Tab-separated table of C-alpha atoms in Angstrom:
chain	number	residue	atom	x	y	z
A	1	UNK	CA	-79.369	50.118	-59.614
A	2	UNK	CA	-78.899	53.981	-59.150
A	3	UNK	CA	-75.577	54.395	-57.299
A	4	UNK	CA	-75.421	55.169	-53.714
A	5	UNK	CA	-74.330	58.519	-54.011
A	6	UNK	CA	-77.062	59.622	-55.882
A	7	UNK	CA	-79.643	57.899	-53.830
A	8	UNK	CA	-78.506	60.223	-51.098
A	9	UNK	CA	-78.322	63.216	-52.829
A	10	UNK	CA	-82.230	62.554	-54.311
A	11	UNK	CA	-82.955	61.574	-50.582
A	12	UNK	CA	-81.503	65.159	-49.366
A	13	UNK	CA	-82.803	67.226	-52.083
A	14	UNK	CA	-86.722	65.696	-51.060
A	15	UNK	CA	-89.096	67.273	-49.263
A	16	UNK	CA	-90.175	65.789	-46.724
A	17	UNK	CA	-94.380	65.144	-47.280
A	18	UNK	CA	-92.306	62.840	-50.642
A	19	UNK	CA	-90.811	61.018	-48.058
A	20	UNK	CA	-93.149	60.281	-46.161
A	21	UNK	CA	-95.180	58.442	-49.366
A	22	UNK	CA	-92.385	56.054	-49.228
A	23	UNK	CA	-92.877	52.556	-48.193
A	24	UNK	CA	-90.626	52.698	-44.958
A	25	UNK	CA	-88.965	49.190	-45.738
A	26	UNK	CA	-87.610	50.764	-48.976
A	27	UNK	CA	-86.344	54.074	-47.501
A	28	UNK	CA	-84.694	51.932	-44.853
A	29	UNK	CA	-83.148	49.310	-47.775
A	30	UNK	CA	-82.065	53.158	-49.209
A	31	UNK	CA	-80.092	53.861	-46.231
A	32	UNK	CA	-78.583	50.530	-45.582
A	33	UNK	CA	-77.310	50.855	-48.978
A	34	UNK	CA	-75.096	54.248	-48.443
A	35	UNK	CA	-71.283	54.180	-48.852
A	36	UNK	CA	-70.658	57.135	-46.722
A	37	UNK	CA	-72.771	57.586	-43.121
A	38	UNK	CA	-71.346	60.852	-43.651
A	39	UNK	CA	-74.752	61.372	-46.224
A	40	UNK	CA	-76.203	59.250	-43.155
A	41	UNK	CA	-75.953	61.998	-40.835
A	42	UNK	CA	-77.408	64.663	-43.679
A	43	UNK	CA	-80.298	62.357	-44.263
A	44	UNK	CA	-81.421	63.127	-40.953
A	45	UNK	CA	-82.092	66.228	-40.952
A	46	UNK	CA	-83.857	66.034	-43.891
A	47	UNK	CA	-86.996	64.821	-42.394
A	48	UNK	CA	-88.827	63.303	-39.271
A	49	UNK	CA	-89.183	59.919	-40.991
A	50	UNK	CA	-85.634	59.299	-42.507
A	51	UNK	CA	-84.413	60.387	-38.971
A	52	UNK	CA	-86.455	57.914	-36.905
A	53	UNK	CA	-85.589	55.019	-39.711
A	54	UNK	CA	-81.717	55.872	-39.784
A	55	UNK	CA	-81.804	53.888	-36.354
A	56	UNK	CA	-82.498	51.070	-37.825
A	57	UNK	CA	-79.428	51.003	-40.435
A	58	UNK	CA	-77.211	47.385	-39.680
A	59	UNK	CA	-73.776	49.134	-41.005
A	60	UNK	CA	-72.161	51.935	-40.071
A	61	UNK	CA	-68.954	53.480	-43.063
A	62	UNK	CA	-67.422	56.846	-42.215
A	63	UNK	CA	-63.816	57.855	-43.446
A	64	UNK	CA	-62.252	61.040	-42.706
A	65	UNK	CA	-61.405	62.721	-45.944
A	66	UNK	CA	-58.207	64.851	-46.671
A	67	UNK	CA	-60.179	68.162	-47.006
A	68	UNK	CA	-61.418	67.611	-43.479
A	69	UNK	CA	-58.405	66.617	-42.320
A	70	UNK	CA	-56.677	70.043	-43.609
A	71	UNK	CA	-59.801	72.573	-42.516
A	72	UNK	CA	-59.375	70.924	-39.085
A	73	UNK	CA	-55.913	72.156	-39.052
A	74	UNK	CA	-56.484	75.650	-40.343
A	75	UNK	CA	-56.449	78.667	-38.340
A	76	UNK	CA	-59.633	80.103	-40.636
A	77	UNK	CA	-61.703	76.949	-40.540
A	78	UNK	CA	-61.031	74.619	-37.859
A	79	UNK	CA	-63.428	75.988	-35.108
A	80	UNK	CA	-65.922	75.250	-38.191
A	81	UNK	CA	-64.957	71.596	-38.212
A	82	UNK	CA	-66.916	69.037	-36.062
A	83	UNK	CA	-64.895	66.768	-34.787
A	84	UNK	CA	-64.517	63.745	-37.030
A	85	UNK	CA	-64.358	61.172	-34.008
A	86	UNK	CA	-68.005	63.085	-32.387
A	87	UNK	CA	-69.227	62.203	-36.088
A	88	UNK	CA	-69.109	58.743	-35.425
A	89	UNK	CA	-69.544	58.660	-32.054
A	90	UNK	CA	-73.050	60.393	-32.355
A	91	UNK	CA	-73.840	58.446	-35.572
A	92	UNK	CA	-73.302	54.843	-33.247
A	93	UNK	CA	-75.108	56.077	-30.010
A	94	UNK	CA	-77.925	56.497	-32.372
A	95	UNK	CA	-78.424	53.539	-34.215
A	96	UNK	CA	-79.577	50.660	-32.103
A	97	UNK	CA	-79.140	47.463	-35.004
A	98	UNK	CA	-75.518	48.313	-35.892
A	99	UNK	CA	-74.083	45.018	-36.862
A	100	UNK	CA	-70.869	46.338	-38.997
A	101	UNK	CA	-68.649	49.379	-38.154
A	102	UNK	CA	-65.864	50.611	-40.809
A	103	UNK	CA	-64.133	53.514	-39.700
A	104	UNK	CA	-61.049	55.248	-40.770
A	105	UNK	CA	-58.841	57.619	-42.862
A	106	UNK	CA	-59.368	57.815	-47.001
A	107	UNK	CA	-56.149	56.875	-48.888
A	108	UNK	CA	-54.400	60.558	-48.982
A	109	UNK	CA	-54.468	60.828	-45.755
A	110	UNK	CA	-52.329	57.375	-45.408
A	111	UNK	CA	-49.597	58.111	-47.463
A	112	UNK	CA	-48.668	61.294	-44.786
A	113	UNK	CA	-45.595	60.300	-42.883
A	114	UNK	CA	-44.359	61.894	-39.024
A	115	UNK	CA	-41.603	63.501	-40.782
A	116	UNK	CA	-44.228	65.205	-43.161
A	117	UNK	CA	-45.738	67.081	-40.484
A	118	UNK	CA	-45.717	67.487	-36.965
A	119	UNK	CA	-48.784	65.945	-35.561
A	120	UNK	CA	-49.012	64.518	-31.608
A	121	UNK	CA	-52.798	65.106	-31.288
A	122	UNK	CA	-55.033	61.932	-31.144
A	123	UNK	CA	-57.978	62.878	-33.117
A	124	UNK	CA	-57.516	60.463	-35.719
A	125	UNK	CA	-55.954	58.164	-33.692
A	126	UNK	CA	-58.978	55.797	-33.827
A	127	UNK	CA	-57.731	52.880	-32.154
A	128	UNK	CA	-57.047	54.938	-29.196
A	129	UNK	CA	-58.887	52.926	-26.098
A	130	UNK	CA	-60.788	56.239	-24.488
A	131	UNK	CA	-62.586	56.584	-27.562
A	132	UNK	CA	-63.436	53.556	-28.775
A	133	UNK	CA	-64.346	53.017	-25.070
A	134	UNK	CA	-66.900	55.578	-25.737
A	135	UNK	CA	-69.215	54.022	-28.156
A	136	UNK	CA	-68.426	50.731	-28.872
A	137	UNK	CA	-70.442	49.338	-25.480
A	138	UNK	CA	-73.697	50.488	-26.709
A	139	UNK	CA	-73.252	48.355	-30.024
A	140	UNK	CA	-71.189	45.360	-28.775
A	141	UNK	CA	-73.949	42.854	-28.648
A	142	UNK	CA	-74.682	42.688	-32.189
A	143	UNK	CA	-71.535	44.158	-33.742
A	144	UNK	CA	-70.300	40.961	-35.826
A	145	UNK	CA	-67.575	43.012	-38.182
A	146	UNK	CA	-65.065	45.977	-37.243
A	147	UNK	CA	-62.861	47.854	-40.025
A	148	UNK	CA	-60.672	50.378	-38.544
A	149	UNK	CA	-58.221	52.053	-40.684
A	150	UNK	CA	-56.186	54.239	-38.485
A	151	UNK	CA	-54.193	57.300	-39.084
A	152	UNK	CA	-50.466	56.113	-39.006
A	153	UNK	CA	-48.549	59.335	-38.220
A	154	UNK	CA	-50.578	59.441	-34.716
A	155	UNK	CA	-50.840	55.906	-34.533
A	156	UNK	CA	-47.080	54.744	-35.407
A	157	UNK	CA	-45.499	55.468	-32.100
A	158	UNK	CA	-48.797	54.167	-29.759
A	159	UNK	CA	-49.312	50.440	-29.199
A	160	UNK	CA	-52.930	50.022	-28.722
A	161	UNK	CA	-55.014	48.140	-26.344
A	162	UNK	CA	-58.121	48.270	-28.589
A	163	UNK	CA	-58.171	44.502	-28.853
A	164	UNK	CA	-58.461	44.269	-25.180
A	165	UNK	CA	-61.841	46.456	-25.656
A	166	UNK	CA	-63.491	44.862	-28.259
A	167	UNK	CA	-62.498	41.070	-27.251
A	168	UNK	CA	-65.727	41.236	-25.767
A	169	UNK	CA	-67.515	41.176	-29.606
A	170	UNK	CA	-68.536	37.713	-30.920
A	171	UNK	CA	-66.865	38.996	-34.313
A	172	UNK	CA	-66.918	37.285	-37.819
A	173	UNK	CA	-64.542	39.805	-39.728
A	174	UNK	CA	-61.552	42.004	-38.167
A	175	UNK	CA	-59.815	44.491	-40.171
A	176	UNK	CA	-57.264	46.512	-38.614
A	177	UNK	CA	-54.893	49.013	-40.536
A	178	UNK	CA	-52.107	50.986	-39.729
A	179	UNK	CA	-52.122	50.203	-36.203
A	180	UNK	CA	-48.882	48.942	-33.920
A	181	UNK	CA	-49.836	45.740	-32.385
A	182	UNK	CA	-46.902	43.102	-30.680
A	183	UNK	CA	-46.871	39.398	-31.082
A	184	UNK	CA	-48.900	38.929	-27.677
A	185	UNK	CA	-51.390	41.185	-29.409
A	186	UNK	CA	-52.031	39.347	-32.439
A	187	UNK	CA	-52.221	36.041	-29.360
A	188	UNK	CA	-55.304	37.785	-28.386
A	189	UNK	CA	-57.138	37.394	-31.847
A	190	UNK	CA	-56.539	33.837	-31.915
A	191	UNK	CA	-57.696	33.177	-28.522
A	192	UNK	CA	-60.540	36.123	-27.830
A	193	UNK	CA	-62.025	35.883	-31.347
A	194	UNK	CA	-62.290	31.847	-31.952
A	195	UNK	CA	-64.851	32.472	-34.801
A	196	UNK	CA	-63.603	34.665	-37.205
A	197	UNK	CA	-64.240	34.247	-41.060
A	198	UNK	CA	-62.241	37.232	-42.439
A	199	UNK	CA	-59.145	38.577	-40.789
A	200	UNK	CA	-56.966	41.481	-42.367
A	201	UNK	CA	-54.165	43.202	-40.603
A	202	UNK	CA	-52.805	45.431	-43.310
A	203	UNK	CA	-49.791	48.079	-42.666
A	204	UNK	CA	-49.372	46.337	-39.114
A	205	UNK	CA	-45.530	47.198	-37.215
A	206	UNK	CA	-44.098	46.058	-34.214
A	207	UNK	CA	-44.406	42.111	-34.833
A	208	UNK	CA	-41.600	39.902	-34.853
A	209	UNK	CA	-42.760	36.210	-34.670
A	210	UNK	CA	-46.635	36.120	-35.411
A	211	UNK	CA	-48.835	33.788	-35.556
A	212	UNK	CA	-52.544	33.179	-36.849
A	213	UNK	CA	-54.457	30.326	-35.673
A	214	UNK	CA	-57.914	30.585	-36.574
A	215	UNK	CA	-59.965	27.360	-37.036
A	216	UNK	CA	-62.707	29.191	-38.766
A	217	UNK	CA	-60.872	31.994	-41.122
A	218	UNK	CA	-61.830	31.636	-44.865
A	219	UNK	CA	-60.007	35.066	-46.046
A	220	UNK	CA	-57.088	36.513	-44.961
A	221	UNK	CA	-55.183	39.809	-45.895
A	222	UNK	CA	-51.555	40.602	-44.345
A	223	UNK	CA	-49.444	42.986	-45.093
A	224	UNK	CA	-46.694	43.483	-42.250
A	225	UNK	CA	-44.935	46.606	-42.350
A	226	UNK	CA	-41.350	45.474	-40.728
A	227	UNK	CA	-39.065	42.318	-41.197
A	228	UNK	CA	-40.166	39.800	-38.077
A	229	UNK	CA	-38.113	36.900	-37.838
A	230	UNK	CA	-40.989	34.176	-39.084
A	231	UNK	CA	-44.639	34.209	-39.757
A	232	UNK	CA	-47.240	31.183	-39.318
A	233	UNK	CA	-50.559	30.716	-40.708
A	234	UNK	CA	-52.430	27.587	-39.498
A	235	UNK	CA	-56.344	27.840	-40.649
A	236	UNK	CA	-57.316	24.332	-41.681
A	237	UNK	CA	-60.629	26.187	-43.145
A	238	UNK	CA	-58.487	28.801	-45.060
A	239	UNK	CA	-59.570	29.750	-48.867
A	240	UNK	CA	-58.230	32.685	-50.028
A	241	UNK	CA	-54.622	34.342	-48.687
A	242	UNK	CA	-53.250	37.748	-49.637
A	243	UNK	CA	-49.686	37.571	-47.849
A	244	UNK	CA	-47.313	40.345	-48.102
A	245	UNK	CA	-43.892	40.443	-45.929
A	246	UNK	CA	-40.253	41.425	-46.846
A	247	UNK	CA	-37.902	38.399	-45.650
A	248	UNK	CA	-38.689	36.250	-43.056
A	249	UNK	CA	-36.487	33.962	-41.893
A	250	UNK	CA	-39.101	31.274	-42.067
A	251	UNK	CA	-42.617	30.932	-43.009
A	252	UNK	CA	-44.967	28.277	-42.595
A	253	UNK	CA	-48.161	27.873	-43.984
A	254	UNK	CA	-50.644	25.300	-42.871
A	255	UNK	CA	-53.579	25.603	-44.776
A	256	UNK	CA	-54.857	22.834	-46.840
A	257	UNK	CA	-58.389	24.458	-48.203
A	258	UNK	CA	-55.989	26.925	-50.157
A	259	UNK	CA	-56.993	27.706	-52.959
A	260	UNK	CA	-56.471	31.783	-54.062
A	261	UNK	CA	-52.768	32.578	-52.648
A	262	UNK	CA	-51.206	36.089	-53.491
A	263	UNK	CA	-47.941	36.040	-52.325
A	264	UNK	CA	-45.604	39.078	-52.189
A	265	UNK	CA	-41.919	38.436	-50.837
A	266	UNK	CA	-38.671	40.836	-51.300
A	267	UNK	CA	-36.293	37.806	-50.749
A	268	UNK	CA	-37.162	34.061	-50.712
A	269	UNK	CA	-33.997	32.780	-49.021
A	270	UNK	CA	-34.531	29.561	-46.686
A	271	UNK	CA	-38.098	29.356	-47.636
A	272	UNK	CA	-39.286	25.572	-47.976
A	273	UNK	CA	-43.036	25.839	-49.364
A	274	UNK	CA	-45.260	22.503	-49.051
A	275	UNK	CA	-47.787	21.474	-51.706
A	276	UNK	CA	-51.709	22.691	-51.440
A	277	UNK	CA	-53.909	19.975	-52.634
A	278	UNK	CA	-56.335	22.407	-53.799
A	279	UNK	CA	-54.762	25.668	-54.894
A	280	UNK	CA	-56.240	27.167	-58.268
A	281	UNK	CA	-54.844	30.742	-58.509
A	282	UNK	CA	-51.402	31.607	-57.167
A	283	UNK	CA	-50.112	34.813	-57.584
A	284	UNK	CA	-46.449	35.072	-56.887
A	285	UNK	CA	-44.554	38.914	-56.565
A	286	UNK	CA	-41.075	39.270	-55.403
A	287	UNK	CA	-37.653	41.153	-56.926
A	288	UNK	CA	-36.267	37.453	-56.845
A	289	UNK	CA	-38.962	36.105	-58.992
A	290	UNK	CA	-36.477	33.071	-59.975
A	291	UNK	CA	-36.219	32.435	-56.328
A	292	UNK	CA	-39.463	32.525	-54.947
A	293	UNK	CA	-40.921	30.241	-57.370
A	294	UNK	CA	-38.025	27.521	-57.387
A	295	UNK	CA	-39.467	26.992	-53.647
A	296	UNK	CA	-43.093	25.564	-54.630
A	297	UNK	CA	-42.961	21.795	-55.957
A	298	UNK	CA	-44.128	21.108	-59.051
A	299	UNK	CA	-47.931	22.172	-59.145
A	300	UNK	CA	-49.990	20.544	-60.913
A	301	UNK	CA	-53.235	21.868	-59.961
A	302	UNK	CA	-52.732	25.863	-60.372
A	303	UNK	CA	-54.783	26.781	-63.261
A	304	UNK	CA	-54.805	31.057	-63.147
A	305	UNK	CA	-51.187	31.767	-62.352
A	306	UNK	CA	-49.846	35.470	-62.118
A	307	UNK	CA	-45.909	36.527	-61.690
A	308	UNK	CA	-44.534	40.106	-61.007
A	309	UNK	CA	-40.954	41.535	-60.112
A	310	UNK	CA	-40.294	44.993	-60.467
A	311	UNK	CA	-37.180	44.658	-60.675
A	312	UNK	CA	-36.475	41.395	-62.394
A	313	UNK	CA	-34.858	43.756	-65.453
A	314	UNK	CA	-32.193	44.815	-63.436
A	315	UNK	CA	-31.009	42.227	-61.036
A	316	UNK	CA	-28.824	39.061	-62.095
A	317	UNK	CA	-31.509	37.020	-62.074
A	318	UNK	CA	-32.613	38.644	-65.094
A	319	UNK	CA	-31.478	36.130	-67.465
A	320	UNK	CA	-32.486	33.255	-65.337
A	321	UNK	CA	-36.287	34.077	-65.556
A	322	UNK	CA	-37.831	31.594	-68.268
A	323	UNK	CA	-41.556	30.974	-69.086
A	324	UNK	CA	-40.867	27.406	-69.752
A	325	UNK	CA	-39.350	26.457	-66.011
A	326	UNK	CA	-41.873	28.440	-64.343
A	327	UNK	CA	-44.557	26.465	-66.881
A	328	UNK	CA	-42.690	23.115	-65.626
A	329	UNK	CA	-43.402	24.302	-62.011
A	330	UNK	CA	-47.106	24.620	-62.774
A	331	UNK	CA	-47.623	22.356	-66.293
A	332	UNK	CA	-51.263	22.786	-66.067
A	333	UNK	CA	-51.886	26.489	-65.789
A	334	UNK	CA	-54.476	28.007	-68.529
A	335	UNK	CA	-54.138	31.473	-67.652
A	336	UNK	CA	-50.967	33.513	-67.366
A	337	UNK	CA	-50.412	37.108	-66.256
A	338	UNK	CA	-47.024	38.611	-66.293
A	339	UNK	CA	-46.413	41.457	-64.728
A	340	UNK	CA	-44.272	44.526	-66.962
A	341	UNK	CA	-40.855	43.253	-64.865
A	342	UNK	CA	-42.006	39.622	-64.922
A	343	UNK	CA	-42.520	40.227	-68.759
A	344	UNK	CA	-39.234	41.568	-68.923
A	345	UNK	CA	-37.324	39.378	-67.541
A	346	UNK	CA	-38.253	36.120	-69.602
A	347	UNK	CA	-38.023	38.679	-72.899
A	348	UNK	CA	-34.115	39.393	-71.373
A	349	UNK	CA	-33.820	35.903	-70.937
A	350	UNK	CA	-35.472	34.587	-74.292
A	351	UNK	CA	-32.612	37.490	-75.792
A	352	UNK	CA	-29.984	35.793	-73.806
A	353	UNK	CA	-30.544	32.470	-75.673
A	354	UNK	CA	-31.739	30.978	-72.069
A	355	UNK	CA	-35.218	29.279	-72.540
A	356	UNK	CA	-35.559	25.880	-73.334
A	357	UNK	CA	-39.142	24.516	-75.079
A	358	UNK	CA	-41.196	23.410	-72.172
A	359	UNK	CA	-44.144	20.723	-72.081
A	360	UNK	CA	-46.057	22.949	-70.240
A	361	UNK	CA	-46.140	25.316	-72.365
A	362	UNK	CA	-49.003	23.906	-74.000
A	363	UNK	CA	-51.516	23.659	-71.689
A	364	UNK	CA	-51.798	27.656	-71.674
A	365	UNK	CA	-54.625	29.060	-72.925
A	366	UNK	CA	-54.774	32.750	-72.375
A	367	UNK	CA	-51.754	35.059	-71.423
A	368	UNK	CA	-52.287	38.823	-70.551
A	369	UNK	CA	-48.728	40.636	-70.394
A	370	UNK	CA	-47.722	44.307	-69.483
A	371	UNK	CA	-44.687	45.472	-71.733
A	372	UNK	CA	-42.528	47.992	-72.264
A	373	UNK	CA	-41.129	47.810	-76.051
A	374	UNK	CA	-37.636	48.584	-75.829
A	375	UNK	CA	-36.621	46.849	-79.035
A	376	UNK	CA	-39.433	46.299	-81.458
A	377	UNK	CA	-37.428	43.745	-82.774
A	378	UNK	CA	-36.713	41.584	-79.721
A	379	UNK	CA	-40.019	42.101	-78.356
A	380	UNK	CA	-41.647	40.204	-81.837
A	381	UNK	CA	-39.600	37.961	-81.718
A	382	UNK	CA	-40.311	36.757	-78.562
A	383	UNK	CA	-44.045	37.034	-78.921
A	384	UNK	CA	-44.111	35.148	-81.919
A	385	UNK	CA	-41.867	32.485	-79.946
A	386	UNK	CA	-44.526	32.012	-77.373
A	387	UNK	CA	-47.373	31.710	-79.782
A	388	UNK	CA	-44.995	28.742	-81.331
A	389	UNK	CA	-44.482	27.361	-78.244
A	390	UNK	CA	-48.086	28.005	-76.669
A	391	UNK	CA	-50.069	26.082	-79.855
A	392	UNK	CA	-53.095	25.770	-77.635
A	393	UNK	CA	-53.185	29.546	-77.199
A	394	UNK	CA	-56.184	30.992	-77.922
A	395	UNK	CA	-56.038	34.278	-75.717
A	396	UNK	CA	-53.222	36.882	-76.218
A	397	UNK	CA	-54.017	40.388	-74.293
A	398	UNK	CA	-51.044	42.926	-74.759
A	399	UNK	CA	-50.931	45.607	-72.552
A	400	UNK	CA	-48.432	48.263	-73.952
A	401	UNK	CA	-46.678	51.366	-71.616
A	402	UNK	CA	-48.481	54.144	-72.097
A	403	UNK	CA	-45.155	56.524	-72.965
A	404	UNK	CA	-44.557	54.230	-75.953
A	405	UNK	CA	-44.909	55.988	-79.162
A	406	UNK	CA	-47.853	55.652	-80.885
A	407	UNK	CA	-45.821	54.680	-84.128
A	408	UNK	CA	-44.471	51.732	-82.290
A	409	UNK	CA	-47.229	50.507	-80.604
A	410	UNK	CA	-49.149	51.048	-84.189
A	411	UNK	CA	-46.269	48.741	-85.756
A	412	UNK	CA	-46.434	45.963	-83.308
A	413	UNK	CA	-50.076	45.675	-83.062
A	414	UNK	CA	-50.114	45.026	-87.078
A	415	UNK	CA	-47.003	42.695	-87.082
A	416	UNK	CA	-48.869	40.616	-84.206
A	417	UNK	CA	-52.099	39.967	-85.903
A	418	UNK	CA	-50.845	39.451	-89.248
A	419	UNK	CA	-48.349	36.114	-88.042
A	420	UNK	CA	-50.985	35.078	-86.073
A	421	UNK	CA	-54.514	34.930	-86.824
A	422	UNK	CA	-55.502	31.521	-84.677
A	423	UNK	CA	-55.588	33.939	-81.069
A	424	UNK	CA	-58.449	36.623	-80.292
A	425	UNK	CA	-56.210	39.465	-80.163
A	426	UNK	CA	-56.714	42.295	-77.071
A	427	UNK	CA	-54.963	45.263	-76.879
A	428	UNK	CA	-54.561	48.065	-73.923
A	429	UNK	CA	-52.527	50.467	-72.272
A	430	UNK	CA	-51.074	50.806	-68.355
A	431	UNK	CA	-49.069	52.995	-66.435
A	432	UNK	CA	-47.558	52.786	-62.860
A	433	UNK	CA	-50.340	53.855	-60.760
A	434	UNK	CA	-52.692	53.632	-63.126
A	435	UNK	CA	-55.834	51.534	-63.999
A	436	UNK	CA	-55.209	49.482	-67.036
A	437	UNK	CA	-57.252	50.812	-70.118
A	438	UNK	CA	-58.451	48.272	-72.927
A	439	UNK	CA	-58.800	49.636	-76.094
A	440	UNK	CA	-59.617	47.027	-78.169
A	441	UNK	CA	-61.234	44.117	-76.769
A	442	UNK	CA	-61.580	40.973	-79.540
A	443	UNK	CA	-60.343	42.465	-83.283
C-alpha cells in the first residue's frame, strides 16, 4: 500500500486529462485515505474531477503545524498566512458526507506554555463556541466522531461551552485535548452523548470530582491535568482503560468487561482496587510502584503485565520492590515488561538481599527489561538469578541505555548467552524520549 503522503503528492503532480482516466470510486478511496486534508485542499485545485469528488470524502484531519504557527506570527509572513481556522472551515462547508472531524495543534505546538510567550488571540483556540458554531451545523447530521486537540496556552484560562454545541451530534467517539472543562461539563457527556464507544479527555484541567458513566464506552483514554479529589468510571461495557491522574483521594472503578488497564498514579495512598474478572494486560506506572500494586488482590488472570517507576531508584521504596511479590500478586502472568526504574528497583532490591523465591515466578515466559548497567557485576548476577528462578523462561529481551559503553554492553551480551543457552536471546537499545531500537532480534 503506497503511503498516504505519496498518494497525494502523485495526485498533485498529475495532470489533469490522467485523472480523469481514473475510475472515480478509486480516486475517491485515494482521498478518503489522506492523513492531512491539508493535501485535501491542494488536491483540489489540481483538477475539475478531484475537486467535485473531494465532497464526497467521510473524514476530515487537519493539524496546525509549528511552521504555520510561527509565519502567522511574523511581521514578514503573516499577511501570507491563511488563517488556519478558514482552512477548516472552508474544507467542512464543502464536503457534504463528513462523518469524522479531527482537528487540532501537532505536538510542538503543545508543549508551548503562557509563560513561554504572550499569546491572548483565539485563533487556535478551537474549542472556542463562535467558531465551531460556524461549521459544525452544516455537518452535524452525520458527524459520528469529533477529535479536537486544542491549543493550551489560549485555551488554559477559557472554559468552553463547545459541549453545549455539539450535544446535538449522535456521536460514537469524543476526543477532547487540552481543553478546561468543570465537573458539570464532563455531566453533559454522560447525559447528551448516551452512545459513545470511545471517549478520551487527555490534558483536561479544572475537574475536581468527575465522573464517567457511559453504558456503551469500550475505550477510554484520561489523562487529567490537576489533582481532583476522586475520579469514577462506571462503563459496564468497558474494554480497554488508559487512566492517568496524580493522587486522588479515591478512585473507583466499575467496570467488569476490563480487560487492557494502563494505569499511571504519582501516589496510591487510600486506594482500595476490586478484582476484574476478565483483565489480561495491566500496566501499572507510579513513583510508588510498591504501593500501587500492594492495592490489587491477588490476580490470577493477568497474563501481559507491565511495571514502571521513574523514580523507584531513588525513593525508600527502592529496596522494597521485588519481582517475586509482584509475581505472587499476578502468579499467572507470561509476559513481563519492566520499565528502566521498575528494573532498577528489583536489581537494588535483589542487591539488598530482599527477594524471596516466588511460585510465580515460573509461570513467566517472556520478560523484556530496560536497564541501565551500573555495576556489570550486580546486574549478572541478577539476570542470571531470574533465569534460575524463571525455569519456564523462554523469552529474555534486554534493552540496554544507549550512553552505556559499548565495551560493557559488548561484555554483558557475551556473559548472558554463554550461562544461558535454553532462552532466545534479544538485544536493543533505548533512550528517554526515544523509540526503542532492536538490534538483534533471535541470536
Amino acid at each position: 500500500m503506497l503511503h498516504t503522503h505519496a498518494l497525494s503528492l502523485s495526485l498533485s503532480l498529475s495532470l489533469p486529462s490522467t485523472m480523469d482516466d481514473l475510475p472515480p470510486p478509486l480516486i475517491l478511496e485515494i482521498l478518503n485515505r489522506l492523513n492531512n486534508s491539508g493535501d485535501l485542499a491542494r488536491c483540489r485545485v489540481v483538477s475539475k474531477t478531484l475537486n467535485a469528488l473531494s465532497i464526497e470524502v467521510r473524514s476530515i484531519n487537519l493539524h496546525c503545524s509549528f511552521d504555520r504557527y510561527t509565519k502567522s506570527r511574523s511581521p514578514e509572513t503573516k499577511s501570507l498566512i491563511t488563517p488556519f481556522k478558514s482552512i477548516f472551515k472552508n474544507l467542512v462547508s464543502s464536503s457534504r458526507l463528513v462523518e469524522s472531524v479531527s482537528l487540532g495543534v501537532e505536538k510542538p505546538l503543545r508543549g508551548l506554555s503562557y509563560d513561554d510567550i504572550e499569546d491572548e488571540l483565539n485563533d487556535l483556540h478551537l474549542t472556542d463556541v463562535d467558531f465551531v458554531s460556524n461549521w459544525l451545523p452544516s455537518v452535524a447530521g452525520r458527524l459520528r466522531s469529533i477529535s479536537i486537540s486544542d491549543f493550551w496556552v489560549q485555551s488554559c484560562w477559557r472554559r468552553s461551552e463547545v459541549l453545549s454545541l455539539i450535544s446535538s451530534c449522535l456521536l460514537t467517539s469524543l476526543t477532547l485535548e487540552f481543553i478546561r472543562l468543570d465537573d458539570e461539563d464532563l455531566s453533559r457527556v454522560n447525559d447528551c452523548f448516551p452512545s459513545l464507544q470511545v471517549l478520551n479527555l487527555m490534558g483536561v484541567g479544572g475537574l475536581k470530582e468527575p465522573k464517567i458513566h457511559l453504558l456503551h464506552l469500550r475505550t477510554c483514554q484520561w489523562t487529567v491535568s490537576n489533582a481532583p479529589l476522586s475520579l469514577t468510571i462506571l462503563a459496564p461495557n468497558l474494554i480497554k482503560l488508559k487512566l492517568k491522574c496524580v493522587n486522588p483521594r479515591s478512585l473507583v472503578i466499575d467496570a467488569p468487561l476490563l480487560s487492557d488497564f494502563y494505569l499511571s498514579l504519582e501516589k496510591a495512598s487510600n486506594l482500595a482496587v476490586k478484582e476484574f474478572r476478565d483483565l489480561k494486560t495491566l500496566q501499572l506506572e507510579s513513583t510508588y510502584l510498591c504501593s500501587l500494586v500492594s492495592t490489587f488482590p491477588s490476580c490470577k488472570t493477568i497474563k501481559n503485565l507491565t511495571v514502571e517507576s521513574s523514580k523507584c531508584a531513588d525513593s525508600a521504596e527502592a529496596t522494597k520492590f521485588d519481582l517475586d511479590s509482584l509475581l505472587d500478586v499476578f502468579p499467572n502472568t507470561k509476559s513481563l515488561t519492566l520499565g528502566s526504574g521498575a528494573w532498577l528497583g528489583a536489581e537494588t532490591c535483589f542487591h539488598a538481599g530482599g527477594s524471596e523465591v516466588s511460585g510465580g515466578m515460573k509461570a513467566v515466559k517472556e520478560i523484556i527489561a530496560h536497564l541501565f548497567v551500573n555495576d556489570i557485576e550486580i546486574t549478572l548476577s541478577f539476570i542470571f538469578s531470574v533465569l534460575e528462578k524463571c525455569s519456564n523462561l523462554t523469552d529474555m529481551a534486554l534493552l540496554i541505555h544507549r550512553e552505556v559503553e559499548s565495551s560493557i554492553t559488548s561484555n554483558l551480551i557475551t556473559r548472558c548467552m554463554a550461562h544461558c543457552a535454553r532462552v532466545r536471546w534479544r538485544w536493543g537499545l533505548w533512550k528517554e524520549g526515544m523509540n526503542d531500537a532492536w538490534v538483534s532480534d533471535g541470536i
